[in-house]
Coordinates of C-alpha atoms in Angstrom, one line a residue:
M1 CA -39.1 -48.6 22.6
K2 CA -35.5 -49.6 21.8
K3 CA -36.3 -49.2 18.1
I4 CA -37.6 -45.6 18.7
L5 CA -34.5 -44.8 20.8
F6 CA -32.2 -46.2 18.1
I7 CA -33.9 -44.0 15.5
L8 CA -33.6 -40.9 17.7
V9 CA -29.9 -41.5 18.3
T10 CA -29.3 -42.1 14.7
L11 CA -31.1 -38.9 13.7
A12 CA -29.1 -37.0 16.3
L13 CA -25.8 -38.3 15.0
I14 CA -26.8 -37.4 11.4
S15 CA -27.8 -33.9 12.4
W16 CA -24.5 -33.4 14.2
A17 CA -22.4 -35.0 11.5
P18 CA -19.3 -32.9 10.7
P19 CA -19.6 -30.6 7.7
K20 CA -18.1 -31.9 4.4
A21 CA -16.7 -30.1 1.4
N22 CA -19.9 -30.8 -0.6
D23 CA -21.8 -28.9 2.0
F24 CA -20.0 -25.7 1.0
K25 CA -19.6 -25.9 -2.8
T26 CA -18.7 -22.5 -4.3
I27 CA -20.0 -20.8 -7.4
F28 CA -16.6 -21.4 -8.9
E29 CA -17.0 -25.1 -8.4
T30 CA -20.6 -25.5 -9.5
S31 CA -19.9 -23.5 -12.7
D32 CA -16.9 -25.8 -13.6
G33 CA -14.5 -22.9 -13.0
K34 CA -16.1 -20.4 -15.3
Q35 CA -17.8 -18.1 -12.7
S36 CA -16.7 -16.0 -9.8
A37 CA -19.0 -15.4 -6.8
S38 CA -20.7 -12.0 -6.9
Y39 CA -20.6 -9.9 -3.8
Y40 CA -24.0 -11.0 -2.5
E41 CA -23.2 -14.7 -3.3
G42 CA -19.8 -14.5 -1.7
I43 CA -21.0 -12.9 1.5
A44 CA -23.9 -15.4 1.8
W45 CA -21.4 -18.2 1.4
W46 CA -19.1 -16.9 4.1
K47 CA -22.0 -16.4 6.5
N48 CA -23.1 -20.0 6.1
F49 CA -19.5 -21.1 6.4
S50 CA -18.9 -19.2 9.6
N51 CA -22.1 -20.4 11.1
A52 CA -21.1 -24.0 10.5
F53 CA -17.6 -23.9 12.1
G54 CA -16.6 -22.6 15.5
E55 CA -13.1 -21.8 14.2
V56 CA -14.5 -19.2 11.8
H57 CA -15.6 -15.8 12.9
M58 CA -17.1 -13.4 10.4
Q59 CA -17.1 -9.7 11.5
E60 CA -17.8 -6.3 10.1
Y61 CA -15.0 -3.8 10.5
G62 CA -15.4 -0.3 9.3
M63 CA -17.3 1.1 6.3
T64 CA -16.6 1.5 2.6
D65 CA -17.4 4.2 0.1
A66 CA -20.2 2.0 -1.2
G67 CA -22.1 2.3 2.1
F68 CA -21.5 -1.4 2.8
P69 CA -19.4 -2.6 5.8
L70 CA -16.0 -4.1 5.2
H71 CA -16.3 -7.8 6.1
T72 CA -13.5 -9.8 7.6
I73 CA -13.2 -13.6 8.1
V74 CA -11.0 -14.8 11.0
L75 CA -9.9 -18.5 10.9
S76 CA -8.2 -19.6 14.1
K77 CA -8.0 -22.7 16.2
D78 CA -10.0 -21.1 19.0
G79 CA -12.5 -19.1 17.0
Q80 CA -11.1 -15.8 18.0
Q81 CA -12.4 -12.3 17.1
L82 CA -10.3 -9.6 15.5
S83 CA -9.7 -7.8 18.8
E84 CA -8.3 -10.9 20.4
I85 CA -5.8 -12.1 17.8
K86 CA -3.0 -9.5 18.2
E87 CA -2.1 -11.0 21.6
S88 CA -2.3 -14.6 20.5
R89 CA 1.5 -15.0 19.8
K90 CA 0.6 -16.7 16.6
T91 CA 1.7 -15.6 13.1
I92 CA -1.1 -13.5 11.6
I93 CA -1.7 -13.6 7.8
L94 CA -4.0 -11.0 6.3
I95 CA -5.4 -11.8 2.8
N96 CA -7.0 -9.0 0.8
N97 CA -9.2 -9.8 -2.2
A98 CA -11.0 -7.8 -4.9
I99 CA -9.2 -4.5 -4.4
H100 CA -9.6 -4.7 -8.2
P101 CA -12.8 -6.6 -8.5
G102 CA -12.2 -7.3 -12.2
E103 CA -9.4 -9.5 -10.9
P104 CA -11.4 -11.9 -8.7
D105 CA -9.1 -14.9 -8.5
G106 CA -8.4 -14.5 -4.8
V107 CA -12.2 -14.2 -4.0
D108 CA -12.8 -17.8 -5.1
A109 CA -9.4 -19.2 -4.1
S110 CA -9.9 -17.9 -0.5
M111 CA -13.2 -19.7 -0.2
L112 CA -11.7 -23.0 -1.3
L113 CA -8.6 -22.6 0.8
F114 CA -10.4 -21.7 4.1
R115 CA -12.7 -24.7 3.6
D116 CA -9.9 -27.1 2.8
I117 CA -7.8 -26.0 5.8
L118 CA -10.6 -26.6 8.2
L119 CA -11.5 -30.0 6.6
A120 CA -8.0 -31.4 5.9
K121 CA -5.1 -29.0 7.0
K122 CA -6.2 -27.8 10.4
Q123 CA -2.7 -28.3 11.8
L124 CA -1.7 -25.0 10.1
L125 CA -3.8 -23.3 12.7
D126 CA -1.6 -24.5 15.5
S127 CA 0.8 -21.6 14.8
C128 CA -1.2 -19.3 12.4
I129 CA -4.3 -17.2 12.4
L130 CA -5.8 -16.3 9.0
V131 CA -7.7 -13.1 8.3
C132 CA -9.5 -12.6 5.0
I133 CA -11.1 -9.6 3.5
P134 CA -13.4 -11.3 0.9
Y135 CA -14.3 -8.1 -0.9
Y136 CA -12.2 -4.9 -0.3
N137 CA -13.6 -2.8 -3.2
I138 CA -17.3 -3.4 -2.7
G139 CA -18.4 -0.6 -4.9
G140 CA -16.4 -2.0 -7.8
A141 CA -17.6 -5.6 -7.0
L142 CA -21.2 -4.4 -7.3
N143 CA -20.4 -2.8 -10.7
R144 CA -20.5 -6.1 -12.4
N145 CA -19.9 -6.8 -16.1
G146 CA -18.1 -9.0 -18.5
Y147 CA -16.3 -6.5 -20.7
S148 CA -14.1 -4.0 -18.8
R149 CA -11.1 -6.4 -18.6
A150 CA -10.6 -6.5 -22.4
N151 CA -7.4 -8.6 -22.2
Q152 CA -8.5 -11.1 -19.6
N153 CA -9.6 -14.7 -20.1
G154 CA -12.6 -15.1 -17.7
P155 CA -14.5 -15.4 -15.6
E156 CA -17.9 -14.8 -17.3
E157 CA -18.6 -11.8 -15.1
Y158 CA -16.5 -9.7 -12.7
G159 CA -16.4 -6.3 -11.0
F160 CA -14.8 -3.0 -12.0
R161 CA -11.5 -1.5 -11.0
G162 CA -12.8 1.8 -9.8
N163 CA -14.6 2.0 -6.4
A164 CA -17.7 3.9 -5.5
Q165 CA -15.7 7.2 -5.9
N166 CA -14.0 5.8 -9.1
L167 CA -10.8 5.5 -7.1
D168 CA -8.1 2.9 -7.8
L169 CA -7.8 1.6 -4.2
N170 CA -4.4 0.2 -5.0
R171 CA -3.1 3.8 -5.1
D172 CA -5.0 4.9 -2.0
F173 CA -3.2 3.3 0.9
V174 CA -1.2 6.2 2.2
K175 CA -3.5 9.0 1.2
C176 CA -6.7 7.3 2.4
D177 CA -9.2 9.2 0.3
S178 CA -11.6 6.3 0.6
R179 CA -13.4 5.0 3.7
N180 CA -12.1 1.6 2.5
A181 CA -8.5 2.8 3.1
E182 CA -9.5 4.3 6.5
S183 CA -11.0 1.0 7.6
F184 CA -8.0 -0.9 6.3
A185 CA -5.5 1.4 8.2
K186 CA -7.4 0.9 11.4
L187 CA -7.6 -2.9 10.8
L188 CA -3.9 -3.0 10.3
Q189 CA -3.3 -1.4 13.7
L190 CA -5.8 -3.6 15.4
I191 CA -4.4 -7.0 14.3
D192 CA -0.8 -6.0 13.3
P193 CA -0.4 -8.9 10.8
D194 CA 3.0 -10.5 10.2
V195 CA 2.3 -11.2 6.6
Y196 CA 0.0 -9.4 4.1
I197 CA -1.1 -10.9 0.8
E198 CA -3.1 -9.0 -1.9
T199 CA -4.5 -10.9 -4.9
H200 CA -4.4 -9.5 -8.5
V201 CA -4.4 -10.4 -12.2
S202 CA -1.6 -9.0 -14.3
N203 CA -1.4 -7.0 -17.5
G204 CA 1.5 -6.8 -19.9
A205 CA 3.7 -9.4 -21.7
D206 CA 2.7 -13.0 -22.5
Y207 CA 4.7 -15.9 -20.9
Q208 CA 4.2 -19.4 -19.7
Y209 CA 3.9 -18.7 -15.9
N210 CA 0.4 -18.9 -14.4
I211 CA 1.4 -16.5 -11.6
T212 CA 4.1 -14.0 -10.7
Y213 CA 4.7 -12.2 -7.4
L214 CA 5.6 -8.8 -6.2
S215 CA 7.0 -8.6 -2.6
T216 CA 7.7 -5.7 -0.4
Q217 CA 11.0 -4.6 -2.0
P218 CA 13.7 -6.2 0.3
D219 CA 16.1 -3.2 0.2
K220 CA 13.3 -0.8 1.1
L221 CA 12.1 -3.1 3.9
G222 CA 15.7 -3.3 5.1
G223 CA 17.2 -4.6 8.3
A224 CA 16.5 -8.1 9.6
M225 CA 13.2 -8.3 7.8
G226 CA 14.7 -7.4 4.4
D227 CA 17.4 -10.1 4.8
H228 CA 14.8 -12.7 5.9
L229 CA 12.6 -11.8 2.9
R230 CA 15.3 -12.0 0.3
F231 CA 17.3 -15.0 1.5
K232 CA 14.7 -17.2 3.2
M233 CA 11.1 -16.4 2.6
I234 CA 11.1 -15.7 -1.2
P235 CA 13.4 -18.8 -2.0
S236 CA 11.2 -21.0 0.1
L237 CA 7.9 -19.7 -1.5
N238 CA 9.5 -20.3 -4.9
A239 CA 10.4 -23.8 -4.0
K240 CA 7.0 -24.6 -2.6
M241 CA 5.3 -23.3 -5.7
R242 CA 7.5 -25.4 -8.0
T243 CA 6.5 -28.4 -6.0
K244 CA 2.9 -27.6 -6.5
G245 CA 3.4 -27.3 -10.3
N246 CA 3.1 -23.5 -10.4
E247 CA 6.6 -22.2 -10.9
M248 CA 6.7 -18.4 -10.6
V249 CA 9.1 -15.4 -11.2
P250 CA 9.1 -11.9 -9.9
Y251 CA 6.4 -9.6 -11.3
V252 CA 7.2 -8.8 -14.9
N253 CA 7.5 -5.1 -14.6
H254 CA 7.8 -4.4 -18.3
W255 CA 5.7 -2.3 -20.7
G256 CA 5.8 -1.0 -24.3
G257 CA 7.0 -4.0 -26.2
P258 CA 8.2 -7.6 -26.0
L259 CA 10.4 -8.6 -23.0
K260 CA 13.9 -9.0 -24.6
D261 CA 16.7 -9.1 -22.0
T262 CA 16.0 -7.3 -18.7
Y263 CA 13.4 -6.0 -16.4
A264 CA 13.5 -4.4 -13.0
T265 CA 12.0 -4.7 -9.5
F266 CA 8.9 -2.6 -8.8
Y267 CA 9.2 0.6 -6.8
D268 CA 6.3 0.1 -4.3
S269 CA 5.9 3.4 -2.7
P270 CA 3.4 3.7 0.2
R271 CA 0.5 4.5 -2.1
Y272 CA 0.6 0.7 -2.8
S273 CA -0.2 -1.8 0.0
S274 CA 3.2 -3.5 -0.1
G275 CA 4.8 0.0 0.3
L276 CA 2.6 0.8 3.2
T277 CA 3.3 -2.5 4.9
T278 CA 7.0 -1.6 4.7
L279 CA 6.3 1.4 6.9
H280 CA 4.5 -0.8 9.4
N281 CA 7.2 -3.6 9.5
I282 CA 5.0 -6.2 7.8
F283 CA 6.0 -8.7 5.1
G284 CA 3.9 -7.7 2.1
F285 CA 3.1 -9.7 -1.1
I286 CA 1.1 -9.1 -4.2
T287 CA 0.1 -12.0 -6.4
E288 CA -0.3 -11.5 -10.1
T289 CA -1.9 -14.4 -12.0
H290 CA -1.6 -14.1 -15.8
M291 CA -4.5 -12.4 -17.5
L292 CA -4.5 -14.8 -20.6
K293 CA -4.6 -18.0 -18.6
P294 CA -8.1 -19.6 -18.1
F295 CA -9.8 -18.5 -14.9
D296 CA -9.8 -21.9 -13.3
I297 CA -6.0 -22.2 -13.8
R298 CA -5.5 -18.7 -12.3
V299 CA -7.7 -19.6 -9.2
K300 CA -5.6 -22.7 -8.7
A301 CA -2.4 -20.7 -8.9
T302 CA -3.7 -18.2 -6.4
Y303 CA -4.8 -21.0 -4.1
D304 CA -1.3 -22.6 -4.3
Y305 CA 0.4 -19.3 -3.5
L306 CA -1.8 -18.6 -0.5
L307 CA -1.4 -22.2 0.8
S308 CA 2.4 -22.0 0.3
S309 CA 2.6 -18.7 2.3
I310 CA 0.5 -20.2 5.1
E311 CA 2.7 -23.3 5.1
Y312 CA 5.8 -21.2 5.3
A313 CA 4.4 -19.1 8.1
H314 CA 3.5 -22.3 10.0
E315 CA 7.0 -23.6 9.6
Q316 CA 8.8 -20.4 10.4
S317 CA 6.3 -18.8 12.8
T318 CA 8.8 -18.2 15.6
E319 CA 11.4 -16.7 13.4
I320 CA 8.9 -14.5 11.6
Q321 CA 7.8 -13.0 14.8
R322 CA 11.3 -12.7 16.2
T323 CA 12.5 -10.9 13.0
R324 CA 9.6 -8.5 13.1
N325 CA 10.2 -7.6 16.8
S326 CA 13.9 -7.0 16.0
Q327 CA 12.9 -4.7 13.1
K328 CA 10.5 -2.7 15.3
Q329 CA 13.2 -2.1 17.9
A330 CA 15.6 -1.1 15.2
V331 CA 13.1 1.4 13.7
A332 CA 12.5 3.0 17.1
A333 CA 16.3 3.4 17.6
A334 CA 17.3 4.6 14.1
D335 CA 18.4 8.2 13.7
S336 CA 17.5 8.5 10.0
F337 CA 15.5 6.7 7.2
P338 CA 15.7 6.6 3.4
I339 CA 12.7 8.3 1.8
D340 CA 13.4 7.9 -1.9
W341 CA 14.8 5.1 -4.0
E342 CA 15.9 4.1 -7.5
V343 CA 16.7 0.8 -9.2
E344 CA 20.4 -0.2 -9.1
P345 CA 21.1 -0.7 -12.9
Y346 CA 24.1 -3.0 -12.6
D347 CA 23.3 -5.4 -9.8
I348 CA 21.4 -8.1 -11.8
I349 CA 20.7 -11.8 -11.5
P350 CA 19.9 -14.2 -14.4
L351 CA 16.5 -15.8 -14.6
N352 CA 15.7 -18.8 -16.7
F353 CA 12.6 -17.2 -18.1
N354 CA 9.9 -19.4 -19.6
G355 CA 8.3 -17.3 -22.4
Y356 CA 7.1 -17.6 -25.9
E357 CA 8.6 -16.6 -29.2
Y358 CA 7.2 -13.4 -30.5
G359 CA 7.0 -11.7 -33.9
Y360 CA 5.2 -9.1 -35.9
K361 CA 2.5 -9.4 -38.5
K362 CA 0.2 -7.1 -40.3
S363 CA -2.8 -5.9 -38.3
E364 CA -6.2 -6.7 -39.7
V365 CA -7.5 -3.5 -38.0
T366 CA -4.9 -0.9 -38.7
G367 CA -2.9 -2.4 -41.5
V368 CA 0.4 -1.8 -39.7
E369 CA 2.8 -4.2 -38.0
R370 CA 1.6 -5.5 -34.6
L371 CA 3.2 -7.6 -31.9
Y372 CA 2.1 -11.2 -31.3
Y373 CA 3.3 -14.1 -29.2
D374 CA 3.3 -17.7 -30.6
R375 CA 2.1 -20.0 -27.9
N376 CA 3.0 -23.0 -30.0
K377 CA 6.6 -22.0 -29.6
P378 CA 7.5 -21.9 -25.9
I379 CA 11.1 -20.9 -25.1
T380 CA 13.3 -20.6 -22.1
K381 CA 15.8 -17.8 -22.3
T382 CA 18.0 -15.9 -19.9
I383 CA 16.5 -12.7 -18.7
F384 CA 18.5 -10.4 -16.4
Y385 CA 16.5 -9.1 -13.4
K386 CA 17.5 -5.9 -11.7
H387 CA 16.5 -6.8 -8.2
V388 CA 18.2 -4.2 -6.0
M389 CA 17.1 -0.7 -5.1
L390 CA 19.4 2.1 -3.8
A391 CA 18.3 4.9 -1.4
T392 CA 18.7 8.2 -3.1
K393 CA 17.6 10.5 -0.3
H394 CA 17.6 10.2 3.5
S395 CA 15.9 12.2 6.2
G396 CA 17.1 12.7 9.8
K397 CA 14.8 11.7 12.6
P398 CA 14.0 14.3 15.3
T399 CA 13.2 13.7 18.9
A400 CA 9.6 14.8 18.0
Y401 CA 7.5 16.6 15.5
I402 CA 5.0 19.4 16.2
L403 CA 2.0 19.6 13.9
R404 CA 0.1 22.8 13.9
R405 CA -3.6 22.2 14.7
G406 CA -6.1 22.7 11.9
F407 CA -4.7 20.2 9.3
T408 CA -7.4 17.7 10.1
E409 CA -6.9 15.5 7.1
V410 CA -3.3 14.9 8.3
E411 CA -4.3 14.5 11.9
D412 CA -6.8 11.8 10.9
R413 CA -4.5 9.8 8.8
L414 CA -1.8 9.8 11.4
R415 CA -4.3 8.5 14.0
W416 CA -5.7 5.8 11.7
N417 CA -2.1 4.5 11.3
G418 CA -1.5 4.2 15.0
V419 CA 0.5 7.4 15.5
Q420 CA 0.3 8.8 19.0
M421 CA -0.2 12.6 19.3
Q422 CA -0.2 14.7 22.4
E423 CA -2.0 18.1 22.5
L424 CA 0.1 20.9 24.0
T425 CA -1.6 22.1 27.2
Q426 CA -0.5 25.7 26.9
D427 CA 1.0 28.2 24.5
S428 CA 4.7 27.5 24.2
T429 CA 7.6 29.1 22.5
I430 CA 10.0 26.3 21.3
Q431 CA 13.2 26.3 19.3
V432 CA 12.5 24.1 16.2
I433 CA 13.7 23.2 12.8
S434 CA 11.3 24.7 10.3
S435 CA 11.1 23.8 6.6
R436 CA 10.0 26.0 3.8
I437 CA 9.0 24.7 0.4
L438 CA 11.7 25.9 -2.0
S439 CA 10.4 24.3 -5.2
Y440 CA 8.1 21.6 -6.5
E441 CA 6.5 20.4 -9.7
T442 CA 2.9 19.4 -10.1
K443 CA 1.3 16.8 -12.4
K444 CA -0.6 18.4 -15.3
E445 CA -3.4 15.8 -15.2
P446 CA -5.4 14.6 -12.2
Y447 CA -4.1 11.4 -10.6
E448 CA -6.4 9.5 -8.2
K449 CA -8.3 12.6 -7.2
H450 CA -5.2 14.8 -6.8
Y451 CA -2.8 16.9 -8.7
L452 CA 0.3 15.2 -7.3
H453 CA 3.4 17.2 -6.4
Y454 CA 6.9 15.8 -7.1
N455 CA 10.6 16.8 -7.2
T456 CA 9.9 18.8 -4.0
T457 CA 12.8 20.5 -2.3
T458 CA 12.9 22.4 1.0
V459 CA 15.2 24.7 2.9
A460 CA 15.4 24.4 6.7
D461 CA 16.3 26.9 9.4
T462 CA 16.3 27.0 13.2
I463 CA 13.8 29.3 14.6
S464 CA 11.8 30.0 17.8
W465 CA 8.1 29.5 17.1
T466 CA 5.2 30.1 19.4
F467 CA 2.9 27.1 19.3
R468 CA -0.7 27.3 20.5
K469 CA -2.5 25.2 23.1
G470 CA -3.9 22.2 21.1
D471 CA -1.1 21.9 18.6
Y472 CA 0.2 18.3 18.4
L473 CA 3.4 17.0 19.7
I474 CA 4.3 13.7 18.0
P475 CA 7.0 11.9 20.0
M476 CA 9.5 9.7 18.1
G477 CA 11.2 6.6 19.3
T478 CA 8.5 4.0 18.4
N479 CA 8.0 1.4 15.6
K480 CA 5.8 4.0 13.8
D481 CA 8.8 6.3 13.2
R482 CA 9.3 5.3 9.6
F483 CA 5.7 5.9 8.7
I484 CA 5.7 9.3 10.5
L485 CA 8.9 10.5 8.8
E486 CA 8.0 9.3 5.3
T487 CA 4.6 11.0 5.4
L488 CA 5.6 14.3 7.1
D489 CA 8.9 14.9 5.3
P490 CA 7.7 16.8 2.2
E491 CA 10.5 15.4 0.0
G492 CA 9.2 11.8 0.3
P493 CA 7.5 10.9 -3.0
D494 CA 4.3 9.9 -1.2
S495 CA 4.4 12.5 1.6
Y496 CA 1.3 14.3 2.7
F497 CA 2.7 17.4 1.2
N498 CA 3.0 15.8 -2.2
W499 CA -0.5 14.5 -1.9
N500 CA -1.8 18.0 -1.5
F501 CA -2.8 17.9 2.2
F502 CA -0.8 21.1 2.9
D503 CA -1.6 23.0 -0.3
A504 CA -3.1 25.9 1.6
I505 CA 0.4 27.0 2.6
L506 CA 1.3 27.5 -1.1
Q507 CA -1.0 30.5 -1.6
Q508 CA 0.1 33.9 -0.3
K509 CA -2.8 35.5 1.5
E510 CA -1.7 39.1 2.0
H511 CA -0.2 41.6 -0.6
Y512 CA 0.5 45.3 -0.9
S513 CA -0.4 48.2 -3.1
A514 CA 2.8 49.7 -4.6
Y515 CA 1.7 53.3 -4.2
V516 CA 1.2 52.8 -0.4
F517 CA 4.2 50.5 0.2
E518 CA 6.7 52.8 -1.6
D519 CA 6.9 55.2 1.4
R520 CA 7.0 52.3 3.9
A521 CA 9.8 50.6 2.0
A522 CA 11.9 53.7 2.0
K523 CA 11.5 54.0 5.8
L524 CA 12.4 50.3 6.2
L525 CA 15.7 50.8 4.3
E526 CA 16.4 54.0 6.3
K527 CA 15.9 52.3 9.6
D528 CA 17.6 49.0 8.8
S529 CA 21.2 49.4 7.5
G530 CA 21.6 45.6 7.1
L531 CA 18.5 45.4 5.0
K532 CA 19.7 48.3 2.9
A533 CA 23.1 46.7 2.3
D534 CA 21.5 43.4 1.3
F535 CA 19.1 45.3 -1.0
E536 CA 22.0 47.0 -2.7
L537 CA 23.9 43.7 -3.2
M538 CA 20.8 42.2 -4.7
R539 CA 20.5 45.0 -7.2
Q540 CA 24.1 44.9 -8.1
S541 CA 23.9 41.1 -8.7
K542 CA 21.3 41.5 -11.4
D543 CA 21.8 42.9 -14.9
S544 CA 18.3 44.5 -14.8
I545 CA 15.5 44.6 -12.2
T546 CA 12.2 46.2 -12.5
P547 CA 10.7 48.6 -9.8
Q548 CA 8.1 46.0 -9.0
E549 CA 10.8 43.4 -8.4
Q550 CA 12.7 45.7 -6.1
L551 CA 9.6 46.5 -4.0
S552 CA 8.7 42.8 -3.9
W553 CA 12.2 42.0 -2.5
I554 CA 11.9 44.5 0.3
Y555 CA 8.4 43.3 1.1
K556 CA 9.5 39.6 1.3
N557 CA 12.4 40.6 3.6
S558 CA 10.4 42.7 5.9
P559 CA 8.2 41.9 8.9
H560 CA 5.1 42.5 6.7
Y561 CA 5.7 39.3 4.8
E562 CA 3.5 36.5 6.1
K563 CA 5.6 33.9 7.9
E564 CA 3.2 31.0 7.1
Y565 CA 3.6 31.3 3.3
N566 CA 5.4 28.2 2.0
R567 CA 6.2 27.1 5.5
L568 CA 5.4 23.6 6.3
P569 CA 3.2 23.4 9.4
V570 CA 5.3 20.5 10.6
F571 CA 8.3 21.3 12.8
K572 CA 11.2 19.1 14.0
V573 CA 12.3 19.2 17.7
Y574 CA 15.7 17.9 18.6

């Protein structure tokens, strides 16, 4: 009897033995670093992993264009769900993988990292909660091949950059044309992460570094967060990566030839994730492993960066949260915000850049000179980095905006990003600042499903406008103010106007027939001496003017001219 009892106890202990790393080998490991987990393989691995550990919660959140749900993995000390972590008072880190599924390094690095943290570094969860999106661009992940990344060294197979709509999701964050971006925006509001990390593989020049980084641009982030990022967070991450044997430099934002002496910081407008996180007061980072390094080395570099970021968040958890809270209060209290930027050309810092000698040789294909890098000749040279951006345009913050009802694409995007809107309960005549579109240019070729406007200018005037019941009042004075202003001010480069969501106002709907309007125009001039005087001044100011132009001027300055034409349906209230 004792022997039977001993056997039963032994079997029970074996069955309840804690999981080990070998229990959760990844495709990356079993292929000796040559393969990346497919979407189905990865989701199956994460399900098994979450079932084995109480600290892991796998949850679907929203849909994607591919018809598959967006999966999230929450790793926390107490096994919390997405809806619970915002109130945890811990530092929340959101990791987003496979936005470009042909660049899958983060997919495999995240599996290894989450497993290793649970098995050997669980103390990091004392102050941090990790959230991972294992596959953001599911449509692209399912479009698997081994050829579309022509310049990339492995893995054997990978996904495709375009999603199910053939959108580049790394240009979709503010415009939200995809269901992926809609789900992402809602997730951002639900968990309000302190740090956001998105994993990529670079294109461009050849150099010795396995990984480079692109952060939320510190000057654009501004305030307490901008200072913390530039003077504390980035230096600490660089030091940690050097210790791990993966020294890095800022993303090499250089194209069209060899890197000779300078390169500049990247302008991350809100179409990019790190630009959107700026508007939501989140520290944002993009990792860029080097395309020509072997896949296993790139995965290790991504792993090291993710771990370094988590270590920093663990060490500085209180300060990160305090800095963000201070920034949110400053945003709510600000009276204006910058909405456009340019690189400061003269504020530069030297980098000891580890590259390769380059040269030119005759192409075996075209017969002309071509660039090549000689990896047998590593060099270290001084490269000057233009690290500062200057605001070139500011916009004043009103007490509130009013958005005319009917522009549902704008209404939806504001809601997805946490903007509170109040419907007017009755028709109301209110004195407002109204903006008309004065000029704009439009791209000649389609760009991510749009013909993007740019160089937009407006003219504003104070008017009394009768708003209808159901129009939306958008109060300001919250930590969403910067997002609201940068999307609703048409002169912002990634404004909703520039992304074509207000294009209906750019088309005149009513016109006139000259033979009918001639008589009415004469009566208008006869009855309105001021109009007539302005008309005569206009004619005198021009060397020549056609009859059609004269009638058009009278029409546009008469009550017959539609007041909605070129008038932005967004009004400022002071």
